[in-house]
Amino acid sequence: QQRREMAETPPKPPPGIRRYTETLMDAVNRTQQFYERRQTFITVSATLLSCVAAWWTYTARVQHQRQLEEHLRAIHEDIEKAKVLKVKGDAHQDEVRRHSLATLGLNYLLPGLGGAFALGYAFGFRHGAKMGNRAAADVSRAVKSYGQARPAAAPKS
């Protein structure tokens, strides 16, 4: 029976928790009353803040677009100047290109090709000698077997 009574009645919270719960509920009630009394003011204020934020965003976007256009204009002018300088300095550019190709050939391509040729020749010579010896042995075996398998000559009459 004692157990049944304990199950039916909820446990009592400690006194500190009860005070905390009452304080929290009081704060919630006060906040709710504040918003209910000033609902129109809060709605108008939120609308005005939203308008100000939209105007500020638009202004920032327009300013950013203006800065981008100025930057693109400066890049375009630099490109046009480079085209003019390129037309004037074409002969010099050709000379620089020829010199750089010659330097590239002498410094990198020639040693690389020479080394590849030397390695190829060495490996090819070794492999070629081995294959040549094998082919010569095959030929000599074939000649010997041909001589043995030759039919006997018909007697001359």
Short mmCIF file of N, CA and C in Angstrom, two decimals:
data_model
loop_
_atom_site.label_atom_id
_atom_site.label_comp_id
_atom_site.label_asym_id
_atom_site.label_seq_id
_atom_site.Cartn_x
_atom_site.Cartn_y
_atom_site.Cartn_z
N GLN A 1 0.83 -1.19 0.00
CA GLN A 1 0.00 0.00 0.00
C GLN A 1 0.87 1.26 0.00
N GLN A 2 1.96 1.23 0.67
CA GLN A 2 2.87 2.36 0.69
C GLN A 2 3.44 2.61 -0.70
N ARG A 3 3.74 1.56 -1.38
CA ARG A 3 4.26 1.70 -2.74
C ARG A 3 3.23 2.34 -3.66
N ARG A 4 1.97 1.95 -3.50
CA ARG A 4 0.92 2.52 -4.32
C ARG A 4 0.80 4.01 -4.08
N GLU A 5 0.88 4.46 -2.86
CA GLU A 5 0.81 5.88 -2.54
C GLU A 5 1.99 6.64 -3.13
N MET A 6 3.16 6.02 -3.10
CA MET A 6 4.34 6.68 -3.65
C MET A 6 4.22 6.83 -5.17
N ALA A 7 3.61 5.84 -5.81
CA ALA A 7 3.47 5.91 -7.26
C ALA A 7 2.44 6.95 -7.66
N GLU A 8 1.43 7.18 -6.87
CA GLU A 8 0.38 8.13 -7.23
C GLU A 8 0.79 9.58 -6.99
N THR A 9 1.56 9.85 -5.97
CA THR A 9 1.96 11.23 -5.69
C THR A 9 3.35 11.48 -6.27
N PRO A 10 3.48 12.53 -7.07
CA PRO A 10 4.79 12.83 -7.63
C PRO A 10 5.73 13.33 -6.54
N PRO A 11 7.02 13.13 -6.73
CA PRO A 11 7.96 13.59 -5.70
C PRO A 11 8.01 15.11 -5.65
N LYS A 12 8.22 15.65 -4.49
CA LYS A 12 8.28 17.11 -4.32
C LYS A 12 9.70 17.57 -4.64
N PRO A 13 9.80 18.65 -5.46
CA PRO A 13 11.14 19.16 -5.78
C PRO A 13 11.74 19.87 -4.57
N PRO A 14 13.04 19.94 -4.51
CA PRO A 14 13.67 20.67 -3.41
C PRO A 14 13.26 22.15 -3.45
N PRO A 15 13.36 22.86 -2.36
CA PRO A 15 12.90 24.25 -2.32
C PRO A 15 13.66 25.18 -3.25
N GLY A 16 14.92 24.94 -3.49
CA GLY A 16 15.70 25.81 -4.39
C GLY A 16 15.19 25.70 -5.83
N ILE A 17 14.81 24.53 -6.24
CA ILE A 17 14.32 24.32 -7.62
C ILE A 17 12.96 24.98 -7.77
N ARG A 18 12.14 24.91 -6.75
CA ARG A 18 10.82 25.52 -6.82
C ARG A 18 10.94 27.04 -7.01
N ARG A 19 11.86 27.65 -6.28
CA ARG A 19 12.09 29.09 -6.43
C ARG A 19 12.58 29.41 -7.84
N TYR A 20 13.51 28.59 -8.35
CA TYR A 20 14.06 28.81 -9.70
C TYR A 20 12.96 28.68 -10.75
N THR A 21 12.08 27.70 -10.60
CA THR A 21 10.98 27.51 -11.55
C THR A 21 10.02 28.68 -11.50
N GLU A 22 9.71 29.16 -10.31
CA GLU A 22 8.81 30.31 -10.19
C GLU A 22 9.42 31.55 -10.83
N THR A 23 10.72 31.76 -10.64
CA THR A 23 11.39 32.91 -11.23
C THR A 23 11.38 32.81 -12.75
N LEU A 24 11.63 31.62 -13.27
CA LEU A 24 11.64 31.41 -14.72
C LEU A 24 10.26 31.66 -15.31
N MET A 25 9.22 31.14 -14.70
CA MET A 25 7.85 31.35 -15.18
C MET A 25 7.46 32.82 -15.12
N ASP A 26 7.90 33.52 -14.06
CA ASP A 26 7.63 34.95 -13.93
C ASP A 26 8.28 35.72 -15.09
N ALA A 27 9.52 35.36 -15.44
CA ALA A 27 10.23 36.03 -16.55
C ALA A 27 9.52 35.75 -17.87
N VAL A 28 9.07 34.55 -18.07
CA VAL A 28 8.35 34.21 -19.31
C VAL A 28 7.06 35.00 -19.39
N ASN A 29 6.34 35.12 -18.32
CA ASN A 29 5.07 35.88 -18.32
C ASN A 29 5.32 37.36 -18.59
N ARG A 30 6.36 37.92 -17.97
CA ARG A 30 6.66 39.35 -18.20
C ARG A 30 7.05 39.59 -19.67
N THR A 31 7.84 38.69 -20.23
CA THR A 31 8.24 38.84 -21.63
C THR A 31 7.04 38.75 -22.55
N GLN A 32 6.17 37.81 -22.29
CA GLN A 32 4.97 37.65 -23.10
C GLN A 32 4.11 38.91 -23.02
N GLN A 33 3.92 39.48 -21.83
CA GLN A 33 3.13 40.71 -21.68
C GLN A 33 3.79 41.87 -22.42
N PHE A 34 5.13 41.96 -22.35
CA PHE A 34 5.84 43.04 -23.04
C PHE A 34 5.56 42.97 -24.54
N TYR A 35 5.67 41.79 -25.14
CA TYR A 35 5.44 41.66 -26.59
C TYR A 35 3.98 41.87 -26.95
N GLU A 36 3.06 41.44 -26.10
CA GLU A 36 1.63 41.65 -26.39
C GLU A 36 1.27 43.13 -26.34
N ARG A 37 1.82 43.88 -25.40
CA ARG A 37 1.50 45.31 -25.27
C ARG A 37 2.12 46.13 -26.40
N ARG A 38 3.31 45.74 -26.87
CA ARG A 38 4.03 46.55 -27.86
C ARG A 38 4.13 45.84 -29.21
N GLN A 39 3.15 45.09 -29.59
CA GLN A 39 3.20 44.29 -30.81
C GLN A 39 3.31 45.19 -32.04
N THR A 40 2.57 46.25 -32.12
CA THR A 40 2.62 47.15 -33.27
C THR A 40 3.98 47.82 -33.37
N PHE A 41 4.48 48.29 -32.25
CA PHE A 41 5.80 48.94 -32.24
C PHE A 41 6.89 47.98 -32.72
N ILE A 42 6.85 46.75 -32.24
CA ILE A 42 7.86 45.76 -32.62
C ILE A 42 7.74 45.43 -34.10
N THR A 43 6.53 45.31 -34.63
CA THR A 43 6.33 45.00 -36.05
C THR A 43 6.86 46.12 -36.92
N VAL A 44 6.53 47.37 -36.56
CA VAL A 44 7.00 48.50 -37.35
C VAL A 44 8.52 48.61 -37.27
N SER A 45 9.09 48.42 -36.10
CA SER A 45 10.55 48.50 -35.93
C SER A 45 11.24 47.41 -36.76
N ALA A 46 10.71 46.21 -36.75
CA ALA A 46 11.32 45.13 -37.53
C ALA A 46 11.23 45.42 -39.02
N THR A 47 10.12 45.99 -39.47
CA THR A 47 9.97 46.34 -40.89
C THR A 47 10.98 47.40 -41.28
N LEU A 48 11.13 48.43 -40.44
CA LEU A 48 12.09 49.49 -40.73
C LEU A 48 13.53 48.95 -40.75
N LEU A 49 13.86 48.11 -39.79
CA LEU A 49 15.20 47.50 -39.78
C LEU A 49 15.44 46.66 -41.03
N SER A 50 14.44 45.95 -41.47
CA SER A 50 14.56 45.15 -42.69
C SER A 50 14.79 46.05 -43.90
N CYS A 51 14.07 47.18 -43.97
CA CYS A 51 14.26 48.12 -45.08
C CYS A 51 15.66 48.72 -45.06
N VAL A 52 16.14 49.08 -43.88
CA VAL A 52 17.49 49.65 -43.76
C VAL A 52 18.53 48.62 -44.19
N ALA A 53 18.36 47.39 -43.78
CA ALA A 53 19.32 46.33 -44.16
C ALA A 53 19.30 46.11 -45.67
N ALA A 54 18.13 46.13 -46.28
CA ALA A 54 18.04 45.95 -47.73
C ALA A 54 18.71 47.12 -48.46
N TRP A 55 18.47 48.36 -47.98
CA TRP A 55 19.09 49.52 -48.62
C TRP A 55 20.62 49.45 -48.50
N TRP A 56 21.10 49.08 -47.32
CA TRP A 56 22.55 48.99 -47.10
C TRP A 56 23.17 47.91 -48.00
N THR A 57 22.47 46.78 -48.14
CA THR A 57 22.96 45.71 -49.01
C THR A 57 23.02 46.18 -50.46
N TYR A 58 21.97 46.87 -50.90
CA TYR A 58 21.95 47.37 -52.28
C TYR A 58 23.10 48.36 -52.50
N THR A 59 23.31 49.25 -51.55
CA THR A 59 24.38 50.24 -51.68
C THR A 59 25.75 49.56 -51.74
N ALA A 60 25.95 48.59 -50.90
CA ALA A 60 27.23 47.87 -50.89
C ALA A 60 27.44 47.13 -52.21
N ARG A 61 26.38 46.53 -52.75
CA ARG A 61 26.49 45.80 -54.01
C ARG A 61 26.82 46.76 -55.16
N VAL A 62 26.17 47.92 -55.20
CA VAL A 62 26.45 48.90 -56.25
C VAL A 62 27.89 49.39 -56.15
N GLN A 63 28.36 49.67 -54.95
CA GLN A 63 29.75 50.11 -54.76
C GLN A 63 30.73 49.03 -55.20
N HIS A 64 30.45 47.79 -54.86
CA HIS A 64 31.32 46.69 -55.27
C HIS A 64 31.34 46.55 -56.79
N GLN A 65 30.18 46.69 -57.42
CA GLN A 65 30.11 46.62 -58.88
C GLN A 65 30.94 47.73 -59.51
N ARG A 66 30.87 48.92 -58.95
CA ARG A 66 31.65 50.05 -59.46
C ARG A 66 33.15 49.76 -59.34
N GLN A 67 33.57 49.22 -58.21
CA GLN A 67 34.99 48.88 -58.03
C GLN A 67 35.43 47.81 -59.03
N LEU A 68 34.58 46.81 -59.27
CA LEU A 68 34.93 45.77 -60.24
C LEU A 68 35.08 46.35 -61.64
N GLU A 69 34.16 47.24 -62.01
CA GLU A 69 34.25 47.85 -63.35
C GLU A 69 35.52 48.68 -63.50
N GLU A 70 35.91 49.41 -62.46
CA GLU A 70 37.16 50.17 -62.51
C GLU A 70 38.35 49.24 -62.64
N HIS A 71 38.34 48.15 -61.92
CA HIS A 71 39.43 47.19 -61.99
C HIS A 71 39.52 46.56 -63.38
N LEU A 72 38.38 46.19 -63.93
CA LEU A 72 38.36 45.62 -65.29
C LEU A 72 38.83 46.64 -66.33
N ARG A 73 38.45 47.88 -66.15
CA ARG A 73 38.88 48.93 -67.08
C ARG A 73 40.41 49.07 -67.03
N ALA A 74 40.98 49.03 -65.81
CA ALA A 74 42.43 49.13 -65.68
C ALA A 74 43.12 47.93 -66.33
N ILE A 75 42.57 46.75 -66.17
CA ILE A 75 43.14 45.55 -66.81
C ILE A 75 43.08 45.69 -68.32
N HIS A 76 41.95 46.16 -68.83
CA HIS A 76 41.79 46.34 -70.28
C HIS A 76 42.81 47.34 -70.83
N GLU A 77 43.02 48.42 -70.09
CA GLU A 77 44.01 49.41 -70.53
C GLU A 77 45.41 48.81 -70.53
N ASP A 78 45.74 48.00 -69.52
CA ASP A 78 47.05 47.35 -69.48
C ASP A 78 47.22 46.39 -70.66
N ILE A 79 46.17 45.68 -71.01
CA ILE A 79 46.25 44.77 -72.16
C ILE A 79 46.47 45.55 -73.45
N GLU A 80 45.77 46.67 -73.59
CA GLU A 80 45.96 47.48 -74.81
C GLU A 80 47.39 48.02 -74.88
N LYS A 81 47.94 48.46 -73.74
CA LYS A 81 49.33 48.93 -73.73
C LYS A 81 50.28 47.81 -74.09
N ALA A 82 50.02 46.61 -73.61
CA ALA A 82 50.88 45.47 -73.92
C ALA A 82 50.83 45.13 -75.40
N LYS A 83 49.65 45.27 -76.02
CA LYS A 83 49.54 45.00 -77.46
C LYS A 83 50.38 46.00 -78.24
N VAL A 84 50.32 47.27 -77.84
CA VAL A 84 51.10 48.30 -78.53
C VAL A 84 52.59 48.02 -78.38
N LEU A 85 53.02 47.66 -77.17
CA LEU A 85 54.43 47.35 -76.94
C LEU A 85 54.85 46.10 -77.70
N LYS A 86 53.96 45.15 -77.85
CA LYS A 86 54.30 43.93 -78.56
C LYS A 86 54.54 44.22 -80.04
N VAL A 87 53.70 45.06 -80.61
CA VAL A 87 53.88 45.41 -82.03
C VAL A 87 55.22 46.11 -82.23
N LYS A 88 55.59 46.99 -81.30
CA LYS A 88 56.85 47.71 -81.42
C LYS A 88 58.04 46.78 -81.20
N GLY A 89 57.92 45.82 -80.31
CA GLY A 89 59.07 45.00 -79.95
C GLY A 89 59.02 43.60 -80.53
N ASP A 90 58.37 43.39 -81.68
CA ASP A 90 58.27 42.05 -82.26
C ASP A 90 59.62 41.48 -82.67
N ALA A 91 60.49 42.32 -83.24
CA ALA A 91 61.80 41.83 -83.69
C ALA A 91 62.60 41.36 -82.48
N HIS A 92 62.55 42.11 -81.41
CA HIS A 92 63.26 41.73 -80.19
C HIS A 92 62.71 40.41 -79.64
N GLN A 93 61.38 40.26 -79.67
CA GLN A 93 60.77 39.04 -79.16
C GLN A 93 61.21 37.83 -79.97
N ASP A 94 61.31 37.98 -81.30
CA ASP A 94 61.76 36.87 -82.14
C ASP A 94 63.18 36.47 -81.78
N GLU A 95 64.02 37.47 -81.55
CA GLU A 95 65.42 37.20 -81.20
C GLU A 95 65.49 36.46 -79.85
N VAL A 96 64.69 36.91 -78.91
CA VAL A 96 64.67 36.27 -77.59
C VAL A 96 64.19 34.83 -77.73
N ARG A 97 63.14 34.61 -78.55
CA ARG A 97 62.64 33.25 -78.76
C ARG A 97 63.70 32.35 -79.38
N ARG A 98 64.40 32.85 -80.40
CA ARG A 98 65.44 32.06 -81.05
C ARG A 98 66.55 31.73 -80.05
N HIS A 99 66.96 32.72 -79.28
CA HIS A 99 68.02 32.50 -78.30
C HIS A 99 67.58 31.48 -77.26
N SER A 100 66.35 31.58 -76.79
CA SER A 100 65.88 30.66 -75.76
C SER A 100 65.77 29.25 -76.32
N LEU A 101 65.36 29.09 -77.59
CA LEU A 101 65.30 27.75 -78.18
C LEU A 101 66.70 27.16 -78.34
N ALA A 102 67.66 27.99 -78.74
CA ALA A 102 69.02 27.50 -78.88
C ALA A 102 69.58 27.09 -77.53
N THR A 103 69.33 27.89 -76.52
CA THR A 103 69.80 27.56 -75.17
C THR A 103 69.14 26.27 -74.68
N LEU A 104 67.85 26.15 -74.94
CA LEU A 104 67.14 24.94 -74.54
C LEU A 104 67.73 23.72 -75.23
N GLY A 105 68.00 23.83 -76.53
CA GLY A 105 68.56 22.71 -77.26
C GLY A 105 69.94 22.34 -76.76
N LEU A 106 70.79 23.32 -76.52
CA LEU A 106 72.16 23.02 -76.09
C LEU A 106 72.21 22.52 -74.65
N ASN A 107 71.38 23.07 -73.81
CA ASN A 107 71.46 22.72 -72.39
C ASN A 107 70.72 21.45 -72.01
N TYR A 108 69.63 21.15 -72.69
CA TYR A 108 68.80 20.04 -72.25
C TYR A 108 68.62 18.96 -73.31
N LEU A 109 68.25 19.35 -74.51
CA LEU A 109 67.91 18.36 -75.52
C LEU A 109 69.13 17.58 -76.00
N LEU A 110 70.22 18.26 -76.28
CA LEU A 110 71.40 17.57 -76.80
C LEU A 110 71.96 16.54 -75.81
N PRO A 111 72.17 16.89 -74.55
CA PRO A 111 72.65 15.86 -73.61
C PRO A 111 71.64 14.73 -73.40
N GLY A 112 70.38 15.07 -73.39
CA GLY A 112 69.36 14.04 -73.20
C GLY A 112 69.34 13.08 -74.38
N LEU A 113 69.35 13.61 -75.58
CA LEU A 113 69.35 12.75 -76.76
C LEU A 113 70.64 11.93 -76.85
N GLY A 114 71.77 12.55 -76.52
CA GLY A 114 73.05 11.83 -76.55
C GLY A 114 73.04 10.67 -75.58
N GLY A 115 72.57 10.90 -74.38
CA GLY A 115 72.50 9.84 -73.38
C GLY A 115 71.56 8.73 -73.81
N ALA A 116 70.41 9.10 -74.37
CA ALA A 116 69.46 8.09 -74.83
C ALA A 116 70.07 7.27 -75.96
N PHE A 117 70.78 7.92 -76.87
CA PHE A 117 71.42 7.21 -77.98
C PHE A 117 72.48 6.24 -77.45
N ALA A 118 73.30 6.69 -76.51
CA ALA A 118 74.35 5.83 -75.96
C ALA A 118 73.76 4.62 -75.25
N LEU A 119 72.74 4.82 -74.43
CA LEU A 119 72.10 3.69 -73.75
C LEU A 119 71.45 2.74 -74.74
N GLY A 120 70.76 3.32 -75.73
CA GLY A 120 70.12 2.48 -76.74
C GLY A 120 71.12 1.67 -77.52
N TYR A 121 72.23 2.28 -77.86
CA TYR A 121 73.27 1.57 -78.62
C TYR A 121 73.86 0.45 -77.77
N ALA A 122 74.14 0.74 -76.49
CA ALA A 122 74.74 -0.27 -75.62
C ALA A 122 73.80 -1.45 -75.44
N PHE A 123 72.55 -1.18 -75.11
CA PHE A 123 71.60 -2.27 -74.93
C PHE A 123 71.34 -2.99 -76.25
N GLY A 124 71.24 -2.24 -77.31
CA GLY A 124 70.98 -2.84 -78.63
C GLY A 124 72.15 -3.70 -79.08
N PHE A 125 73.38 -3.23 -78.83
CA PHE A 125 74.56 -3.99 -79.24
C PHE A 125 74.60 -5.31 -78.49
N ARG A 126 74.35 -5.22 -77.18
CA ARG A 126 74.40 -6.45 -76.37
C ARG A 126 73.31 -7.41 -76.79
N HIS A 127 72.10 -6.88 -76.92
CA HIS A 127 70.97 -7.72 -77.31
C HIS A 127 71.17 -8.21 -78.74
N GLY A 128 71.68 -7.33 -79.63
CA GLY A 128 71.90 -7.70 -81.02
C GLY A 128 72.95 -8.80 -81.14
N ALA A 129 74.01 -8.70 -80.34
CA ALA A 129 75.06 -9.73 -80.39
C ALA A 129 74.49 -11.07 -79.93
N LYS A 130 73.69 -11.04 -78.86
CA LYS A 130 73.11 -12.27 -78.35
C LYS A 130 72.16 -12.88 -79.39
N MET A 131 71.33 -12.05 -79.98
CA MET A 131 70.39 -12.54 -80.98
C MET A 131 71.13 -13.00 -82.24
N GLY A 132 72.20 -12.29 -82.60
CA GLY A 132 72.99 -12.68 -83.77
C GLY A 132 73.64 -14.04 -83.57
N ASN A 133 74.19 -14.25 -82.38
CA ASN A 133 74.81 -15.55 -82.08
C ASN A 133 73.76 -16.66 -82.12
N ARG A 134 72.57 -16.36 -81.57
CA ARG A 134 71.51 -17.35 -81.56
C ARG A 134 71.07 -17.66 -82.99
N ALA A 135 70.95 -16.63 -83.81
CA ALA A 135 70.54 -16.84 -85.20
C ALA A 135 71.60 -17.63 -85.96
N ALA A 136 72.87 -17.32 -85.71
CA ALA A 136 73.94 -18.05 -86.39
C ALA A 136 73.92 -19.52 -85.98
N ALA A 137 73.66 -19.79 -84.72
CA ALA A 137 73.58 -21.18 -84.26
C ALA A 137 72.40 -21.88 -84.90
N ASP A 138 71.29 -21.20 -85.02
CA ASP A 138 70.12 -21.79 -85.66
C ASP A 138 70.41 -22.12 -87.12
N VAL A 139 71.08 -21.21 -87.79
CA VAL A 139 71.41 -21.43 -89.20
C VAL A 139 72.35 -22.61 -89.34
N SER A 140 73.37 -22.70 -88.50
CA SER A 140 74.32 -23.80 -88.61
C SER A 140 73.62 -25.13 -88.30
N ARG A 141 72.71 -25.15 -87.32
CA ARG A 141 71.95 -26.36 -87.04
C ARG A 141 71.08 -26.74 -88.22
N ALA A 142 70.46 -25.74 -88.84
CA ALA A 142 69.60 -26.01 -89.99
C ALA A 142 70.41 -26.58 -91.15
N VAL A 143 71.61 -26.03 -91.35
CA VAL A 143 72.45 -26.51 -92.45
C VAL A 143 72.87 -27.95 -92.18
N LYS A 144 73.25 -28.24 -90.93
CA LYS A 144 73.66 -29.60 -90.60
C LYS A 144 72.50 -30.58 -90.78
N SER A 145 71.32 -30.19 -90.30
CA SER A 145 70.18 -31.09 -90.42
C SER A 145 69.76 -31.24 -91.88
N TYR A 146 69.98 -30.22 -92.67
CA TYR A 146 69.64 -30.31 -94.10
C TYR A 146 70.58 -31.29 -94.78
N GLY A 147 71.82 -31.23 -94.41
CA GLY A 147 72.79 -32.15 -95.01
C GLY A 147 72.48 -33.59 -94.63
N GLN A 148 72.00 -33.81 -93.42
CA GLN A 148 71.73 -35.19 -93.00
C GLN A 148 70.41 -35.69 -93.58
N ALA A 149 69.47 -34.81 -93.74
CA ALA A 149 68.16 -35.24 -94.19
C ALA A 149 68.07 -35.26 -95.71
N ARG A 150 69.14 -34.93 -96.39
CA ARG A 150 69.11 -34.89 -97.84
C ARG A 150 68.92 -36.29 -98.41
N PRO A 151 68.05 -36.42 -99.39
CA PRO A 151 67.87 -37.76 -99.96
C PRO A 151 69.15 -38.20 -100.70
N ALA A 152 69.31 -39.43 -100.75
CA ALA A 152 70.50 -39.96 -101.44
C ALA A 152 70.41 -39.64 -102.92
N ALA A 153 71.52 -39.34 -103.48
CA ALA A 153 71.55 -38.95 -104.89
C ALA A 153 71.26 -40.19 -105.74
N ALA A 154 70.54 -39.98 -106.76
CA ALA A 154 70.21 -41.09 -107.68
C ALA A 154 71.48 -41.50 -108.43
N PRO A 155 71.69 -42.80 -108.63
CA PRO A 155 72.90 -43.21 -109.34
C PRO A 155 72.88 -42.70 -110.78
N LYS A 156 74.02 -42.36 -111.23
CA LYS A 156 74.15 -41.82 -112.60
C LYS A 156 74.20 -43.00 -113.57
N SER A 157 73.45 -42.93 -114.56
CA SER A 157 73.51 -44.01 -115.52
C SER A 157 74.13 -43.61 -116.82
#
